[in-house]
Coordinates of C-alpha atoms and ligand atoms in Angstrom, one line a residue:
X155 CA 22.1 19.2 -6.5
X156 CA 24.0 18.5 -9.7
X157 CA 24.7 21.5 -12.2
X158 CA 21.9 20.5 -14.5
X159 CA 19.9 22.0 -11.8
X160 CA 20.7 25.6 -12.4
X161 CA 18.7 25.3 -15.3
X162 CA 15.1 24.2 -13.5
X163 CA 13.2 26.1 -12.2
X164 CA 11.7 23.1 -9.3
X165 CA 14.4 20.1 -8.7
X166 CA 11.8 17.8 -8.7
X167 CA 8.2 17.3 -9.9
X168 CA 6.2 14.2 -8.4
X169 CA 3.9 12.7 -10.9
X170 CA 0.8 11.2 -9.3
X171 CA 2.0 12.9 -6.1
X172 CA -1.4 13.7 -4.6
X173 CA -1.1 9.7 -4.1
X174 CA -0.1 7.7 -1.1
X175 CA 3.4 7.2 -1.9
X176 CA 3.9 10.4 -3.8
X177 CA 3.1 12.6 -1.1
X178 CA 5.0 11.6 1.4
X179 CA 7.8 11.7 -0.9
X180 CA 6.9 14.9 -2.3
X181 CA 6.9 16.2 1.4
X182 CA 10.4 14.9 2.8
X183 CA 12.5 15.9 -0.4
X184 CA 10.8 19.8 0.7
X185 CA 11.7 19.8 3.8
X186 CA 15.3 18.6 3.1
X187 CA 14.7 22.1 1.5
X188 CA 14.3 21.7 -2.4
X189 CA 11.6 22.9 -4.6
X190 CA 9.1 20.6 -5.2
X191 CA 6.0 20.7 -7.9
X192 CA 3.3 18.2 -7.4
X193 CA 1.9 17.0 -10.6
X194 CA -2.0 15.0 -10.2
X195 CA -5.0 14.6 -11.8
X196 CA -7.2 14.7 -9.0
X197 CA -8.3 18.5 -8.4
X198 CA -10.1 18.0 -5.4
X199 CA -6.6 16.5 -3.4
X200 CA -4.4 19.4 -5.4
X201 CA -6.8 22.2 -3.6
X202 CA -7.2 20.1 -0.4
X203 CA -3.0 19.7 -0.5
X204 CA -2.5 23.5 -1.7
X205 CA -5.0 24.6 1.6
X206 CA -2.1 22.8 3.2
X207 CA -5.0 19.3 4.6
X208 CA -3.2 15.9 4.0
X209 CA -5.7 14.2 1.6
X210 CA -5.2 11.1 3.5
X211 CA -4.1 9.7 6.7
X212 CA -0.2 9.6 7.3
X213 CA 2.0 9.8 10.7
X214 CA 4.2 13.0 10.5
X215 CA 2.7 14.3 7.3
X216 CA 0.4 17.0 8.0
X217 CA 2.7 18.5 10.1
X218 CA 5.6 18.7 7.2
X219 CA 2.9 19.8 4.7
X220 CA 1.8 23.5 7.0
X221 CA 5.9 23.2 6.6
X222 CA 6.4 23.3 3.2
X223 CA 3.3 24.5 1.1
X224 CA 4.1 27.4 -0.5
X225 CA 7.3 27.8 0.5
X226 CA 9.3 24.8 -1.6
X227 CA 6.1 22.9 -2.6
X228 CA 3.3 23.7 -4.9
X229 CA 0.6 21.3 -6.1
X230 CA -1.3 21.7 -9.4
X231 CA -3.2 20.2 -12.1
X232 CA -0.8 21.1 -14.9
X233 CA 1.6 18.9 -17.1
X234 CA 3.6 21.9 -17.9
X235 CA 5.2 22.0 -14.2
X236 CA 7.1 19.1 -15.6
X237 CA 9.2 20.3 -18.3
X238 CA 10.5 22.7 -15.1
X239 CA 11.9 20.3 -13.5
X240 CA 15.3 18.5 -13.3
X241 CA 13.9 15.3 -11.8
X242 CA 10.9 13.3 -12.5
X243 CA 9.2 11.2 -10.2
X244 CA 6.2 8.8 -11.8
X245 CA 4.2 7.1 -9.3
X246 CA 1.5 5.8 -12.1
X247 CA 1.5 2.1 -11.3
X248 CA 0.2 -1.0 -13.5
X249 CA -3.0 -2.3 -11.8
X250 CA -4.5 -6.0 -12.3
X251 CA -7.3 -5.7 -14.8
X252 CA -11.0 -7.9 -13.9
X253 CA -8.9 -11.0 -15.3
X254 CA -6.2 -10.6 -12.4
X255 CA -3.6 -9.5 -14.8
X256 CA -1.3 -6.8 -14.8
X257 CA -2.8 -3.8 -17.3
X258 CA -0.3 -2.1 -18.9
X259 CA -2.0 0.9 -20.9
X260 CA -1.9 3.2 -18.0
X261 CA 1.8 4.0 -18.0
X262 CA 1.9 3.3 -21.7
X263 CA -0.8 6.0 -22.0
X264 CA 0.9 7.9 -19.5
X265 CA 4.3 8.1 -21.0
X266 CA 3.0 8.7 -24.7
X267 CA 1.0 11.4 -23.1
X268 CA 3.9 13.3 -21.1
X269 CA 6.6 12.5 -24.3
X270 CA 6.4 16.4 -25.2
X271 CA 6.6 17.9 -21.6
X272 CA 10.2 15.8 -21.3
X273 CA 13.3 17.9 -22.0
X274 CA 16.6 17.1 -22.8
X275 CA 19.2 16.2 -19.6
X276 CA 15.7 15.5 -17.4
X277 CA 15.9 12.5 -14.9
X278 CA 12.9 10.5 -15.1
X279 CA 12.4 7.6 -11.7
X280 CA 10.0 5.7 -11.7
X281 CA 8.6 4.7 -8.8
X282 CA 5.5 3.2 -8.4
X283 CA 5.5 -0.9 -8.4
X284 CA 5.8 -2.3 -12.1
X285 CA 5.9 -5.2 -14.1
X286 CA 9.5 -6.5 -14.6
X287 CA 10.9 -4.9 -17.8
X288 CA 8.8 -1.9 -17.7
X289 CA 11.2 0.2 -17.0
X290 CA 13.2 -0.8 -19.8
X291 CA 9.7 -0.3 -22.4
X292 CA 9.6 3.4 -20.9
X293 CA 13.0 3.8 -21.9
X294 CA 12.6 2.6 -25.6
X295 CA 9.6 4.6 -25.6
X296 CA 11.4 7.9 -24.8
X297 CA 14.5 7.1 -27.1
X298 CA 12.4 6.6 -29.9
X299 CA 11.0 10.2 -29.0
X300 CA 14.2 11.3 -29.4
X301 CA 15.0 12.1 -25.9
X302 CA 17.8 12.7 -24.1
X303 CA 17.1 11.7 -20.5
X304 CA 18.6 9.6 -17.8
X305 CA 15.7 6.6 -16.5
X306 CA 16.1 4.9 -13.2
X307 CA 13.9 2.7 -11.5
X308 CA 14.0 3.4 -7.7
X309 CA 10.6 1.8 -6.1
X310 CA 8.9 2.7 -2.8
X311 CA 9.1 0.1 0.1
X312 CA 7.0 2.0 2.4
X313 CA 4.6 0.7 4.8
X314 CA 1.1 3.0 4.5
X315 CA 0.8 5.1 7.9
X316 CA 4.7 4.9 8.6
X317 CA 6.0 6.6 4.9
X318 CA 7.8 9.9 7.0
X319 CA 9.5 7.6 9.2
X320 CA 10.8 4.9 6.8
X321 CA 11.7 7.3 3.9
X322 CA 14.8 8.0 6.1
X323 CA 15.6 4.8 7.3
X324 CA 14.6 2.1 5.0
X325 CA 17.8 1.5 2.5
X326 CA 16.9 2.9 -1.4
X327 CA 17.2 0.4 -4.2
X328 CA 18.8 2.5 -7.1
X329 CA 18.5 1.2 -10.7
X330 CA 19.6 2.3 -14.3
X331 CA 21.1 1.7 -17.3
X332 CA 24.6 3.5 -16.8
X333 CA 26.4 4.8 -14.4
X334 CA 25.5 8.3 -15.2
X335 CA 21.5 7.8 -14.2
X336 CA 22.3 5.9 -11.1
X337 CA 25.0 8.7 -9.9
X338 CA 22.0 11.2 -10.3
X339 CA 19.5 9.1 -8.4
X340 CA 21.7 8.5 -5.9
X341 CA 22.8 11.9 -5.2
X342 CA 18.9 13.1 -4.7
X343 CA 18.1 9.7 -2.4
X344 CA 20.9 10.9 -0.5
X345 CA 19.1 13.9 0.1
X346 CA 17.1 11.9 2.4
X347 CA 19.0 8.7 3.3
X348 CA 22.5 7.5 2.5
X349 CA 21.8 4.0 2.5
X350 CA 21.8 2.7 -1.0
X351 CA 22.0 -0.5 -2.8
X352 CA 22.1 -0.2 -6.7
X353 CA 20.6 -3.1 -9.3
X354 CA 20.0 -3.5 -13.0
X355 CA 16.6 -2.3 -13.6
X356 CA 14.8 -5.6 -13.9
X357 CA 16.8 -7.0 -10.7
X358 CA 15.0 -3.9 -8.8
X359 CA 11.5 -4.6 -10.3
X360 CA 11.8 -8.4 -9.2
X361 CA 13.2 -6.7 -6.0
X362 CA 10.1 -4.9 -5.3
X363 CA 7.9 -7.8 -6.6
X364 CA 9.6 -10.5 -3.9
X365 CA 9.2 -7.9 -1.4
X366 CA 5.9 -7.5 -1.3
X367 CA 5.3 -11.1 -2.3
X368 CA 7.3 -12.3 0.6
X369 CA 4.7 -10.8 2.8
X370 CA 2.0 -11.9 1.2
X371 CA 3.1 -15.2 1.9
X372 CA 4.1 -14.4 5.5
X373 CA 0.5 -13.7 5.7
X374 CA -0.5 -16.5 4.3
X375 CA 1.1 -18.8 6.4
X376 CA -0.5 -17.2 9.6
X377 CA -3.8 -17.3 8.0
X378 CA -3.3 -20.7 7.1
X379 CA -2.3 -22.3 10.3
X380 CA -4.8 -20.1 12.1
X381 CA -7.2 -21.9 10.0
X382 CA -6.2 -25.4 10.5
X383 CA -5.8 -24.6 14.5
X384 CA -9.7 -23.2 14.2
X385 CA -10.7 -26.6 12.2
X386 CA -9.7 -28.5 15.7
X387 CA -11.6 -26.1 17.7
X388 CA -7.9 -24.6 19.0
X389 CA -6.6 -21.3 19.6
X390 CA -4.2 -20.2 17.3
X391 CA -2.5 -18.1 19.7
X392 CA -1.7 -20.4 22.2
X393 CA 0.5 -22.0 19.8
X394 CA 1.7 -19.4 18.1
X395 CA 2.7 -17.4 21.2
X396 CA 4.7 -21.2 22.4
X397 CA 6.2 -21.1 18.8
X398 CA 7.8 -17.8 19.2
X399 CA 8.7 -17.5 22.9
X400 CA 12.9 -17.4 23.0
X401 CA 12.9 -18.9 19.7
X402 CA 14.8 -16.3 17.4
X403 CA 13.7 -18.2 14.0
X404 CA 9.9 -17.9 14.2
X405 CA 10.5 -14.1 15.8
X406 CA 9.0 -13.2 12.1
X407 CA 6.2 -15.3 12.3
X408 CA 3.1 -12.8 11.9
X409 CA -0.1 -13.1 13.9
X410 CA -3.5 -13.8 11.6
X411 CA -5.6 -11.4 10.2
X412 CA -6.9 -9.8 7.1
X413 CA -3.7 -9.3 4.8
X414 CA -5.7 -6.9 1.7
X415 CA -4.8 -3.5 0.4
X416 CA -3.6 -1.8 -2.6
X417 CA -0.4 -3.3 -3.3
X418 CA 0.2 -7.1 -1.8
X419 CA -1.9 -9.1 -4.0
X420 CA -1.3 -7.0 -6.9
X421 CA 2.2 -7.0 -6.9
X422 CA 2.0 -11.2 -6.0
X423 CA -0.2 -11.4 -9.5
X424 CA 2.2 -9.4 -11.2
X425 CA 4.6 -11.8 -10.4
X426 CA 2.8 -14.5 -11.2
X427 CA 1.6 -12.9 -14.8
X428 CA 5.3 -12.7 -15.3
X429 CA 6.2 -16.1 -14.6
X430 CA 3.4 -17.5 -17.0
X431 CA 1.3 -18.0 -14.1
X432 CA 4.0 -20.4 -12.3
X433 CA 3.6 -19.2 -9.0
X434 CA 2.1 -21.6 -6.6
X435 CA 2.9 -19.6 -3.7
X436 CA 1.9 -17.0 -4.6
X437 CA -1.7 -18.2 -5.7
X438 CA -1.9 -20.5 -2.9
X439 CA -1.7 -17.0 -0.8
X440 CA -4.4 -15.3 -2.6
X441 CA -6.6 -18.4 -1.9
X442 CA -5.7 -18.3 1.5
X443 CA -5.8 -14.6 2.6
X444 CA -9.0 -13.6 0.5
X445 CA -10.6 -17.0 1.7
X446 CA -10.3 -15.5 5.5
X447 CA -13.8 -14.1 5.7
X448 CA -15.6 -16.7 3.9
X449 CA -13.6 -18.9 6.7
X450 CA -15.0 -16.8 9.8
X451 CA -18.6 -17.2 8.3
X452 CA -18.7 -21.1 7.9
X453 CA -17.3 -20.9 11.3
X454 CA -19.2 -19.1 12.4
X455 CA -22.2 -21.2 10.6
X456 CA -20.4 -24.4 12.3
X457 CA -20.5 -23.1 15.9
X458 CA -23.7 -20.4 16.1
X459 CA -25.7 -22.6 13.2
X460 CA -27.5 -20.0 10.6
X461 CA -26.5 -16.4 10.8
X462 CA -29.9 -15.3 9.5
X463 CA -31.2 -14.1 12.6
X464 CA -28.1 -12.5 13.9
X465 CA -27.0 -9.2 13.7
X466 CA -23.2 -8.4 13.0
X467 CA -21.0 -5.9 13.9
X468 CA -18.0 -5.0 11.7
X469 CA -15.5 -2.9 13.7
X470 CA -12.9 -1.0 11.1
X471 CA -13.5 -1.2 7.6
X472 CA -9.8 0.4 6.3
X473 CA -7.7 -2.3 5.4
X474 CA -5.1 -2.0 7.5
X475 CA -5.0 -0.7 11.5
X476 CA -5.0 3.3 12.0
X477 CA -5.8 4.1 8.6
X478 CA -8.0 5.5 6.2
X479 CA -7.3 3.7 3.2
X480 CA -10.1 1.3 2.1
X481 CA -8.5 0.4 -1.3
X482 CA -9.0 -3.5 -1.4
X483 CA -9.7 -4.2 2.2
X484 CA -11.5 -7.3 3.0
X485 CA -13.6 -5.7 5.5
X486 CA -16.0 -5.1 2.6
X487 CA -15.2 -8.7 1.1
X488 CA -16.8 -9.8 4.6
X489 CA -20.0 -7.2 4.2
X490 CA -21.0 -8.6 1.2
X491 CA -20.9 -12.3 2.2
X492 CA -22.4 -11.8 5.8
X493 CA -25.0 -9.7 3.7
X494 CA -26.3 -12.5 2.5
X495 CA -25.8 -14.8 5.6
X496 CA -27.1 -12.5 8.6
X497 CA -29.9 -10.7 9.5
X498 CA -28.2 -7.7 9.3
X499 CA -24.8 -6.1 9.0
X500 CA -23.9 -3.2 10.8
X501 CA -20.0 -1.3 9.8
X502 CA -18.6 1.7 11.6
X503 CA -14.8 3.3 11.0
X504 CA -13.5 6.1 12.8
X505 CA -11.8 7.1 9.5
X506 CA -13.8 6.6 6.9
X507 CA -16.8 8.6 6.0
X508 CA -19.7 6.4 4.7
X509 CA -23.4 7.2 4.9
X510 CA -24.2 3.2 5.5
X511 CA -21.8 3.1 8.2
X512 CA -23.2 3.0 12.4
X513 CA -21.6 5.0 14.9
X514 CA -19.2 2.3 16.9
X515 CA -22.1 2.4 19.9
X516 CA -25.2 1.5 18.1
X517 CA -23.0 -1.0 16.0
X518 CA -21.7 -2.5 19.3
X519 CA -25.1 -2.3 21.0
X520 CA -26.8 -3.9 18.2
X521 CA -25.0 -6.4 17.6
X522 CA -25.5 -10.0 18.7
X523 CA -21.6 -11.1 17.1
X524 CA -18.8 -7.9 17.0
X525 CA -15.9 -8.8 14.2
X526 CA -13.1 -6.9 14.5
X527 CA -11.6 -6.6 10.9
X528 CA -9.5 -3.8 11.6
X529 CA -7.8 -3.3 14.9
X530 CA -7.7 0.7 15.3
X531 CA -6.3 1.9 18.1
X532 CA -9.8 3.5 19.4
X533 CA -10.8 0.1 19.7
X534 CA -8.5 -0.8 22.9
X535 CA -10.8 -0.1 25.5
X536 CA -14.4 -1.1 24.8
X537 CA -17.0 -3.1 27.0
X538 CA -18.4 -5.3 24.7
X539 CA -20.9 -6.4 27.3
X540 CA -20.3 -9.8 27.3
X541 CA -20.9 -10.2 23.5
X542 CA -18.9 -12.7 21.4
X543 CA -15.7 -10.5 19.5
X544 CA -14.0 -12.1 16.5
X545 CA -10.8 -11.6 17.3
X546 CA -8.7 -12.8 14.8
X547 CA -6.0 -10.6 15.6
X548 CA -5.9 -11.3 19.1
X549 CA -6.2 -7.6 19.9
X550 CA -7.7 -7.9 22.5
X551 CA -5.2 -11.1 23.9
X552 CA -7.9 -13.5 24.6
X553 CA -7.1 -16.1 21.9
X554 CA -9.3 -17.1 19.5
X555 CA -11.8 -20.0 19.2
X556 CA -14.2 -19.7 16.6
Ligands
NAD827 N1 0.4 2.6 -1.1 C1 1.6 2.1 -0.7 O1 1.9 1.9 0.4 C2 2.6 1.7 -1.8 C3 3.9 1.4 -1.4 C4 4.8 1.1 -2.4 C5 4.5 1.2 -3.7 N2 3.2 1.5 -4.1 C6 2.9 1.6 -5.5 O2 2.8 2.9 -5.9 C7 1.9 3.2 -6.9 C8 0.9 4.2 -6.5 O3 0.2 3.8 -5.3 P1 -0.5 4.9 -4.4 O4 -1.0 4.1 -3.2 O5 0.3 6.1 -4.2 O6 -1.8 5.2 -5.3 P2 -2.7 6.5 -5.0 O7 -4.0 6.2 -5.8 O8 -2.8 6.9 -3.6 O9 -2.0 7.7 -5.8 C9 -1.8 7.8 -7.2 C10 -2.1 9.3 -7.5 O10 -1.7 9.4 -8.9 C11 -2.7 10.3 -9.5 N3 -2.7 10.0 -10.9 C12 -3.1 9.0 -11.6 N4 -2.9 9.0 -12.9 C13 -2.2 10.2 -13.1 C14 -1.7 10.9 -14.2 N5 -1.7 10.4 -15.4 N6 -1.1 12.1 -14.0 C15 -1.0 12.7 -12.8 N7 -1.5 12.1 -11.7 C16 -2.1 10.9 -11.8 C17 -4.0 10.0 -8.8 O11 -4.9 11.1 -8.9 C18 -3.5 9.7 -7.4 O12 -3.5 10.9 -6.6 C19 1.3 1.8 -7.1 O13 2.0 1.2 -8.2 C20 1.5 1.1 -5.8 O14 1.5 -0.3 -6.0 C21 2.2 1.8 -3.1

C-alpha cells in the first residue's frame, strides 16, 4: 500500500459490507492480508459476521471468513471505523422507487450523513451500481465539504454465488477524475487482480449499466422465443439445442427461465430513467421476463383448463439456482398469481427459511402440477411419480411443452 497508509489504522473500510457484494469484497482484500473494518447498519449480520457465520449464501466464503475474522477483519455498527481508514468502499446503491424510477436520497442521505467521518487524503470508491453522473454529484458534494479526498468509481461485476471466484479473475473497471485517484484504485485492485481497464467516471457507470442490461436482454430474448415456440405447442429446446450445435455465434444464446433478482431490472430502469425513458429494449425485456409466470399460467389454463381444482407445487423460491437470495425473484411473482388461480399452492426451498413453505416431499406428493422456478442442485434426482414438471429450464433435459 501507498504511504498515505502509514497513517490508518485499517487500509480499508467497506461500507454496506455486511451486503452481498461487500462481503465478499471485504473478505478477499483480508486474505490478500490487509486490515479490513466492516462498516453496516444491520446488527444482526455484524454479530452473525463477527461469530465468523456468512450471513448469506456464497461459494468459498465461509471458509475465508473462519480465515480472517479477527485477525485482519472486524465488523461493526460504528461510523467512526471510517475516519480510520485509508480507503473507502460504499456499496449503498440507488434503488427504483414504487414508480420504477431510480431514488436517489439514499446515497444523498448517505454521503451528507458520513461528510464528517471523511478525512483529508481518504480514498472514497464507490461501488455499488449507480445512476450515470452520480459519482460526479458525490464528488461536488464532498468538495463543497471542504474535503480533500480522491473519488473513483470502480463497480462490482460479480455474479451472486460465484463473487470469491470472479473477484480474481473478472477484469476491474477503474474510474476517476485524475490520474492521482485512478493510480490509488488501481494499486489496491491489484491487490486482487491485475487486470484493469480504466474510464471516465460516467463511461464506467454506463459500463456497469450495459452490462447488466445486456443480460437482461439476453434473457429476454430466450424467454421470448421460448414463448412463441410454446404458442405452437413446440419445444423450445429442440430448437434451441439445433440453433446452437457447432454454431459458434449463438454459443451465448441462454436457455429460458426466470431472469429476476436484485440488480437486472433495476439497473435496466436506471438506464432507461436516464435516457428519458427511451429504452425500448430494455422495457420490452421487463415486459417479457416479468410476464414469464403469468405466461406459464394461461398455459397452463390453455392445456389443463381451470387451475382451480389443482394443487401446485413451486420447487425453489430464491431467485436464482443454489442460492438463498429471494430479493426480487419471480418465484413469488408466480405464488401470488397461481394464488388466485389454483386450489392451492404449495412452495418449499432448501435455502430459505419460511413458515408457509412445505418440505420438498409433501410439496411433491401433494401436488397435482410441480413448477420448477428455481433449479437447485438438490433437485437433480427426484421421482416425481409421473406428475407433470414445468420445466422451463430444461433441467431436467426433457424439453418443454406446455
Ligand atoms: N448482488 C449482486 O450480485 C450485485 C452485483 C453487482 C452490483 N450490485 C450492486 O451493489 C449494491 C448493493 O447490493 P447488495 O446485493 O450487496 O445489497 P445487500 O442488501 O446485500 O447489501 C447492502 C448492505 O448495506 C447495508 N447498508 C445499507 N445502508 C447502509 C448505510 N447507510 N451504512 C452502512 N450500511 C448500510 C445493509 O445493511 C446491507 O448489509 C446495489 O447497488 C447492487 O445493485 C449487486
Amino acid at each position: 500500500m501507498d504511504k498515505e497508509s502509514a497513517t490508518f489504522l485499517y487500509d480499508v473500510c467497506v461500507v454496506g459490507g455486511c451486503g452481498h457484494v461487500g462481503l465478499p469484497f471485504a473478505l478477499v482484500l483480508a486474505d490478500s492480508g490487509l486490515k479490513i473494518a466492516v462498516q453496516d447498519l444491520d446488527e444482526a449480520k455484524v454479530q452473525q459476521v463477527m461469530s465468523g457465520h456468512m450471513p448469506f449464501m456464497e461459494n468459498g466464503a465461509q471458509e475465508i471468513l473462519e480465515r480472517v475474522i479477527g485477525n485482519n477483519l472486524w465488523a461493526k455498527n460504528d461510523p467512526s471505523q471510517i475516519s480510520n481508514s485509508r480507503y473507502v468502499v460504499v456499496v449503498i446503491g440507488t434503488p427504483v422507487d414504487r414508480h420504477l424510477n431510480p431514488n436517489f436520497a439514499d446515497i444523498n442521505d448517505f454521503f451528507n450523513t458520513i461528510s464528517p467521518y471523511l478525512v483529508d487524503n481518504q480514498h472514497i470508491i464507490l461501488r455499488s451500481t449507480v445512476y450515470p453522473g452520480t459519482t460526479e454529484k458525490v464528488k461536488s458534494i464532498l468538495d463543497s465539504a471542504g474535503k480533500r479526498l480522491s473519488i473513483t468509481f470502480c463497480p462490482e461485476r460479480i455474479a451472486q454465488g460465484k463473487a470469491i471466484e470472479e473477484l480474481k479473475v473478472l477484469p476491474q473497471i477503474v474510474s476517476g477524475f485524475d490520474d492521482r485517484s485512478i493510480r490509488e484504485a488501481s494499486e489496491l485492485f491489484s491487490r486482487i487482480n491485475d487486470d484493469i481497464v480504466v474510464l471516465t467516471p460516467i463511461e464506467a457507470e454506463l459500463a456497469k449499466l450495459f452490462t447488466n442490461s445486456w443480460r437482461y436482454i439476453q434473457f429476454a430474448t430466450a424467454n421470448q422465443f421460448f414463448m412463441i415456440a410454446s404458442q405452437y405447442n413446440l419445444d423450445f429446446y429442440r430448437i434451441f439445442d439445433a440453433m446452437r450445435y457447432n454454431y459458434p455465434r449463438t454459443a451465448g444464446f441462454p436457455g429460458a427461465g426466470f431472469a429476476a433478482g436484485p440488480c437486472l431490472l433495476k439497473d435496466t430502469l436506471q438506464l432507461a430513467a436516464f435516457n428519458k425513458n427511451n429504452f425500448f429494449l430494455g422495457h420490452a425485456a421487463m415486459l417479457v421476463n416479468e410476464g414469464l409466470p403469468s405466461f406459464i399460467v394461461e398455459e397452463l389454463k390453455k392445456t389443463h383448463g381451470s387451475l382451480s381444482d389443482k394443487v401446485i407445487g413451486i420447487l425453489g423460491m430464491a431467485f436464482k439456482a443454489n442460492n438463498d437470495d429471494f430479493r426480487e425473484s419471480l418465484a413469488y411473482k408466480l405464488r401470488k398469481i397461481l394464488g388466485v388461480e389454483a386450489k392451492e399452492v404449495l412452495c418449499t426451498d432448501p435455502f430459505i427459511k419460511d413458515d408457509s413453505f412445505h418440505t420438498l416431499d409433501e410439496t411433491i406428493k401433494r401436488s397435482d402440477i410441480v413448477i420448477l422456478a428455481s433449479p437447485h442442485d438438490e433437485y437433480r434426482d427426484i421421482d416425481f411419480a409421473g406428475k407433470l414438471i414445468v420445466d422451463v429450464w430444461n433441467y431436467y433435459g426433457q424439453g418443454i411443452t406446455l
